[in-house]
Amino acid sequence: MTTMNMTETLSLEEYTEKAYLDYSMYVILDRALPHIGDGLKPVQRRIVYAMSELGLSAVSKHKKSARTVGDVLGKFHPHGDSACYEAMVLMAQSFSYRYPLVDGQGNWGSADDPKSFAAMRYTESRLTKYAKVLLKELAEGTVNWKPNFDGSLHEPKLLPARLPNVLLNGGMGIAVGMATDIPPHNLGEIVNACLHLLDHPEASLEDICQYVIAPDYPTHAEIITPANDIRSLYQNGKGSIKMRALWQQEGNDIVINALPYHTSGAKVLEQIAQQMRAKKLPMVADLRDESDHETPTRLVITPRSNRIDLNRLMLHLFASTDLERSYRVNMNMIGVDGRPHVKNLLTILNEWLRFRRATIIRRTQWRLDKVEDRLHILQGLLIAYQHIDEIIHIIRTEATPNSLIRQRFNTSERQADAILNIRLKHLVRLEEGILKKEQKGLLKEQKALSSLLQSSLLLTRLIKRELKEDVKEYSDPRRSPVVSRELSKVFDENALVPSEPITVILSKMGWIRAAKGHEIDPTSLNYKQGDAFQAAALGRSNQQAVLLDSTGRCYALLAHSLPSARGQGDPLSGRFSSPSGAHFLSVISAKSEAHYLMVSSFGYGFICQFKHMIGRTKKGKSIVTVPKDATVLPPSKITQIKTDLIAIVSSTGYLLIIPLSELPQLSRGKGNKLMNIPLKSLKSGEEKVVAILAIPKGSQLLIHSGKRYKRLSGNGLTAYVGECGQRGKQLPRGYQKVSSLAFE
């Protein structure tokens, strides 16, 4: 006997493509996405069904959760027990599910930490009253059944939901190549929309949005998404919802009593505390968590004084913490056709109503079949009561009474069996009356059921009546109010710091510190060995300090973040990454709208606004383009661009005074040539610009040369006035080695 091995040969490409597609469809259809009919994923459906089979209704005693999980895994869902239990926990958490399906006893997690639930061997559970919505009609022929994973049992493909649970509880899931984020909604609003659609099948989304104003999360936090955005979300089936914590003022304290969906109060407090440690919230004095069993959310923020603008503070916290969050919405679900699709609100409601209508038709047909079957049996029993003596005689004398009864009285086999199964105690005249009464009632029910199946109007009325009944039993007021609020905004960090006068001191070796007040003599401070004073700037604690290095780059830091002048400061090398060989020359601090004169030693310069010097990175910001062999001079503050003059002095004693208005205003660059110095002299180092100064109108110029100084004003100052790019005039002997310029 020859054995033949039949093998199929596939290319690796075909095999992997098929395997991946099979896996993808399995994850999409059997794991991650809910069905529009009952709004459940397979694992959730199996948990609810297994609990109903265990008799764990809302009026029964709780049973250990491990028992339920064991039944689910052993009978219907051969996967991990932890994943199954987590799905069960989610359906029991009132802060996760708008209408929980599982009623739990024990530790089922908290809003602060939903994953903190106890192990399944410690908790007990049963179904909630709301779960009846999904299970009530299960045994009435309303759904199709399929074999379980080993073929030993059958499980429902869907549950016959009486309400659109897919919208009421929503759902989240990640499949292969797609995901779903369906927000929960209010039962009353959704049912009212369904009733409107039943009365007006051609209703538009605009009509529906009069009833469904927004999602309704299981939290009292506010939904602040504009109405137009919500309408667009419902139109496209995609979008986002923004929620904001609910707060109120108690005395001088801010009390937060409702957090956005799935937001941890402990995390929010940590985010605020982190800002306080970073000195970004100087107006907050204290934080407290006063939450307890009676008040699940009560976070208290205490400001430093009653002069703090609480609304402005909260707008900052909304923007910088989880007190305000956005939630993605992607209404992707498996439709009645068995295919996943992103559906808009109107499509979901219409499709669910078709599902509900089909369910009621199946239920009605199932009941009609039962009624007609019973009427058939009753007809045979009544024949028996009319000929009871003859039937008793047949039973006593015949070996096969069944066939003889069928021939004699023209009954079916089932009717004959029912006659033979009559008990002796039922052979009383009263029993015949009971059967006739039952027959009359069933004939009436048969007529009503037949009429219902033949009339679309009657079916619609029945759907409406049942929806209204469920609303009375399960609906509750909206929890998440929909309001219009001011946009959140992070504080300007400098605006949070008290405005106090400070002196920023820079040393030659690049160490920086700040002293309170403007009366400090920086040269009298202690410096590290080999170090000395380089530059100082008078500013305020809520301003930025900008440092300029020899390559023309600017670096910014917050003045209030500088160490105290009581010590020797911090090295700037730890704060910034300056180019190799560069060293810090000067420091300035001013308001953002202040203007400075930026000049290189080759005599090129321009006007730059202080805000343009502020670099955001450790590498700084290139402001002054410095030619090779040139350096940057310390910036000179400008009082008035239109009237100020510029004094420019070269190393050979040439002085030129020009109007400041002739210079360009740039955010960075090289600028215009201010003084005409021979290029050969510049490159050889024989001559260069050594000092510049912006002189306010009407001021006197002081020229310091060592310990001597010369004052120029009036005609003496006018003698050196020229145009931009000229050579200027040489200063008198004894003042040609200029060390610094000043005005008074």
PDB file of N, CA and C in Angstrom, residues 223-261:
ATOM      1  N   ILE A 223     -17.495  69.956  29.874  1.00  0.00           N
ATOM      2  CA  ILE A 223     -17.091  69.835  28.470  1.00  0.00           C
ATOM      3  C   ILE A 223     -17.083  71.247  27.889  1.00  0.00           C
ATOM      4  N   ILE A 224     -15.905  71.696  27.436  1.00  0.00           N
ATOM      5  CA  ILE A 224     -15.766  73.081  26.979  1.00  0.00           C
ATOM      6  C   ILE A 224     -15.536  73.166  25.469  1.00  0.00           C
ATOM      7  N   THR A 225     -15.698  72.050  24.774  1.00  0.00           N
ATOM      8  CA  THR A 225     -15.562  72.066  23.315  1.00  0.00           C
ATOM      9  C   THR A 225     -16.686  72.905  22.704  1.00  0.00           C
ATOM     10  N   PRO A 226     -16.385  73.818  21.787  1.00  0.00           N
ATOM     11  CA  PRO A 226     -17.444  74.628  21.158  1.00  0.00           C
ATOM     12  C   PRO A 226     -18.485  73.758  20.452  1.00  0.00           C
ATOM     13  N   ALA A 227     -19.722  74.260  20.399  1.00  0.00           N
ATOM     14  CA  ALA A 227     -20.830  73.502  19.813  1.00  0.00           C
ATOM     15  C   ALA A 227     -20.564  73.146  18.351  1.00  0.00           C
ATOM     16  N   ASN A 228     -19.929  74.050  17.612  1.00  0.00           N
ATOM     17  CA  ASN A 228     -19.637  73.770  16.206  1.00  0.00           C
ATOM     18  C   ASN A 228     -18.665  72.607  16.051  1.00  0.00           C
ATOM     19  N   ASP A 229     -17.693  72.530  16.961  1.00  0.00           N
ATOM     20  CA  ASP A 229     -16.722  71.425  16.900  1.00  0.00           C
ATOM     21  C   ASP A 229     -17.392  70.100  17.247  1.00  0.00           C
ATOM     22  N   ILE A 230     -18.309  70.129  18.206  1.00  0.00           N
ATOM     23  CA  ILE A 230     -19.029  68.906  18.569  1.00  0.00           C
ATOM     24  C   ILE A 230     -19.898  68.446  17.402  1.00  0.00           C
ATOM     25  N   ARG A 231     -20.538  69.397  16.748  1.00  0.00           N
ATOM     26  CA  ARG A 231     -21.370  69.053  15.594  1.00  0.00           C
ATOM     27  C   ARG A 231     -20.525  68.469  14.458  1.00  0.00           C
ATOM     28  N   SER A 232     -19.355  69.036  14.257  1.00  0.00           N
ATOM     29  CA  SER A 232     -18.441  68.503  13.244  1.00  0.00           C
ATOM     30  C   SER A 232     -17.988  67.093  13.611  1.00  0.00           C
ATOM     31  N   LEU A 233     -17.767  66.878  14.882  1.00  0.00           N
ATOM     32  CA  LEU A 233     -17.380  65.541  15.366  1.00  0.00           C
ATOM     33  C   LEU A 233     -18.465  64.523  15.041  1.00  0.00           C
ATOM     34  N   TYR A 234     -19.706  64.874  15.343  1.00  0.00           N
ATOM     35  CA  TYR A 234     -20.813  63.959  15.081  1.00  0.00           C
ATOM     36  C   TYR A 234     -21.055  63.782  13.577  1.00  0.00           C
ATOM     37  N   GLN A 235     -20.679  64.794  12.792  1.00  0.00           N
ATOM     38  CA  GLN A 235     -20.857  64.706  11.341  1.00  0.00           C
ATOM     39  C   GLN A 235     -19.833  63.763  10.708  1.00  0.00           C
ATOM     40  N   ASN A 236     -18.591  63.818  11.208  1.00  0.00           N
ATOM     41  CA  ASN A 236     -17.502  63.046  10.606  1.00  0.00           C
ATOM     42  C   ASN A 236     -17.212  61.742  11.327  1.00  0.00           C
ATOM     43  N   GLY A 237     -17.700  61.619  12.555  1.00  0.00           N
ATOM     44  CA  GLY A 237     -17.367  60.430  13.343  1.00  0.00           C
ATOM     45  C   GLY A 237     -15.989  60.502  13.944  1.00  0.00           C
ATOM     46  N   LYS A 238     -15.291  61.641  13.756  1.00  0.00           N
ATOM     47  CA  LYS A 238     -13.952  61.827  14.304  1.00  0.00           C
ATOM     48  C   LYS A 238     -13.819  63.235  14.848  1.00  0.00           C
ATOM     49  N   GLY A 239     -12.925  63.392  15.806  1.00  0.00           N
ATOM     50  CA  GLY A 239     -12.694  64.710  16.388  1.00  0.00           C
ATOM     51  C   GLY A 239     -12.101  64.572  17.768  1.00  0.00           C
ATOM     52  N   SER A 240     -12.346  65.580  18.593  1.00  0.00           N
ATOM     53  CA  SER A 240     -11.852  65.529  19.962  1.00  0.00           C
ATOM     54  C   SER A 240     -12.800  66.292  20.873  1.00  0.00           C
ATOM     55  N   ILE A 241     -12.780  65.903  22.138  1.00  0.00           N
ATOM     56  CA  ILE A 241     -13.588  66.546  23.174  1.00  0.00           C
ATOM     57  C   ILE A 241     -12.648  67.047  24.264  1.00  0.00           C
ATOM     58  N   LYS A 242     -12.821  68.292  24.655  1.00  0.00           N
ATOM     59  CA  LYS A 242     -11.970  68.878  25.686  1.00  0.00           C
ATOM     60  C   LYS A 242     -12.774  69.026  26.979  1.00  0.00           C
ATOM     61  N   MET A 243     -12.189  68.539  28.076  1.00  0.00           N
ATOM     62  CA  MET A 243     -12.854  68.614  29.383  1.00  0.00           C
ATOM     63  C   MET A 243     -12.002  69.435  30.346  1.00  0.00           C
ATOM     64  N   ARG A 244     -12.682  70.106  31.260  1.00  0.00           N
ATOM     65  CA  ARG A 244     -12.000  70.957  32.233  1.00  0.00           C
ATOM     66  C   ARG A 244     -12.551  70.676  33.630  1.00  0.00           C
ATOM     67  N   ALA A 245     -11.662  70.667  34.597  1.00  0.00           N
ATOM     68  CA  ALA A 245     -12.052  70.390  35.981  1.00  0.00           C
ATOM     69  C   ALA A 245     -13.032  71.448  36.487  1.00  0.00           C
ATOM     70  N   LEU A 246     -13.849  71.031  37.438  1.00  0.00           N
ATOM     71  CA  LEU A 246     -14.827  71.926  38.056  1.00  0.00           C
ATOM     72  C   LEU A 246     -14.236  72.461  39.356  1.00  0.00           C
ATOM     73  N   TRP A 247     -14.280  73.781  39.556  1.00  0.00           N
ATOM     74  CA  TRP A 247     -13.710  74.354  40.774  1.00  0.00           C
ATOM     75  C   TRP A 247     -14.595  75.469  41.303  1.00  0.00           C
ATOM     76  N   GLN A 248     -14.386  75.777  42.557  1.00  0.00           N
ATOM     77  CA  GLN A 248     -15.115  76.874  43.185  1.00  0.00           C
ATOM     78  C   GLN A 248     -14.228  77.513  44.243  1.00  0.00           C
ATOM     79  N   GLN A 249     -14.569  78.728  44.627  1.00  0.00           N
ATOM     80  CA  GLN A 249     -13.807  79.445  45.642  1.00  0.00           C
ATOM     81  C   GLN A 249     -14.468  79.274  46.999  1.00  0.00           C
ATOM     82  N   GLU A 250     -13.690  78.846  47.969  1.00  0.00           N
ATOM     83  CA  GLU A 250     -14.155  78.733  49.349  1.00  0.00           C
ATOM     84  C   GLU A 250     -13.234  79.579  50.211  1.00  0.00           C
ATOM     85  N   GLY A 251     -13.738  80.754  50.655  1.00  0.00           N
ATOM     86  CA  GLY A 251     -12.873  81.689  51.348  1.00  0.00           C
ATOM     87  C   GLY A 251     -11.848  82.223  50.374  1.00  0.00           C
ATOM     88  N   ASN A 252     -10.566  81.996  50.683  1.00  0.00           N
ATOM     89  CA  ASN A 252      -9.502  82.390  49.762  1.00  0.00           C
ATOM     90  C   ASN A 252      -8.919  81.192  49.025  1.00  0.00           C
ATOM     91  N   ASP A 253      -9.480  79.993  49.293  1.00  0.00           N
ATOM     92  CA  ASP A 253      -8.962  78.760  48.706  1.00  0.00           C
ATOM     93  C   ASP A 253      -9.672  78.427  47.396  1.00  0.00           C
ATOM     94  N   ILE A 254      -8.950  77.712  46.552  1.00  0.00           N
ATOM     95  CA  ILE A 254      -9.528  77.129  45.336  1.00  0.00           C
ATOM     96  C   ILE A 254      -9.798  75.657  45.631  1.00  0.00           C
ATOM     97  N   VAL A 255     -11.042  75.213  45.452  1.00  0.00           N
ATOM     98  CA  VAL A 255     -11.409  73.826  45.713  1.00  0.00           C
ATOM     99  C   VAL A 255     -11.829  73.180  44.396  1.00  0.00           C
ATOM    100  N   ILE A 256     -11.095  72.158  43.987  1.00  0.00           N
ATOM    101  CA  ILE A 256     -11.412  71.409  42.769  1.00  0.00           C
ATOM    102  C   ILE A 256     -12.218  70.193  43.172  1.00  0.00           C
ATOM    103  N   ASN A 257     -13.461  70.083  42.703  1.00  0.00           N
ATOM    104  CA  ASN A 257     -14.339  68.996  43.140  1.00  0.00           C
ATOM    105  C   ASN A 257     -14.783  68.074  42.017  1.00  0.00           C
ATOM    106  N   ALA A 258     -14.240  68.221  40.834  1.00  0.00           N
ATOM    107  CA  ALA A 258     -14.508  67.273  39.740  1.00  0.00           C
ATOM    108  C   ALA A 258     -13.366  67.351  38.747  1.00  0.00           C
ATOM    109  N   LEU A 259     -12.830  66.184  38.371  1.00  0.00           N
ATOM    110  CA  LEU A 259     -11.701  66.110  37.449  1.00  0.00           C
ATOM    111  C   LEU A 259     -12.145  65.556  36.101  1.00  0.00           C
ATOM    112  N   PRO A 260     -11.415  65.858  35.033  1.00  0.00           N
ATOM    113  CA  PRO A 260     -11.749  65.263  33.730  1.00  0.00           C
ATOM    114  C   PRO A 260     -11.690  63.746  33.777  1.00  0.00           C
ATOM    115  N   TYR A 261     -12.298  63.129  32.795  1.00  0.00           N
ATOM    116  CA  TYR A 261     -12.411  61.671  32.691  1.00  0.00           C
ATOM    117  C   TYR A 261     -11.033  61.011  32.771  1.00  0.00           C
TER     118      TYR A 261
END
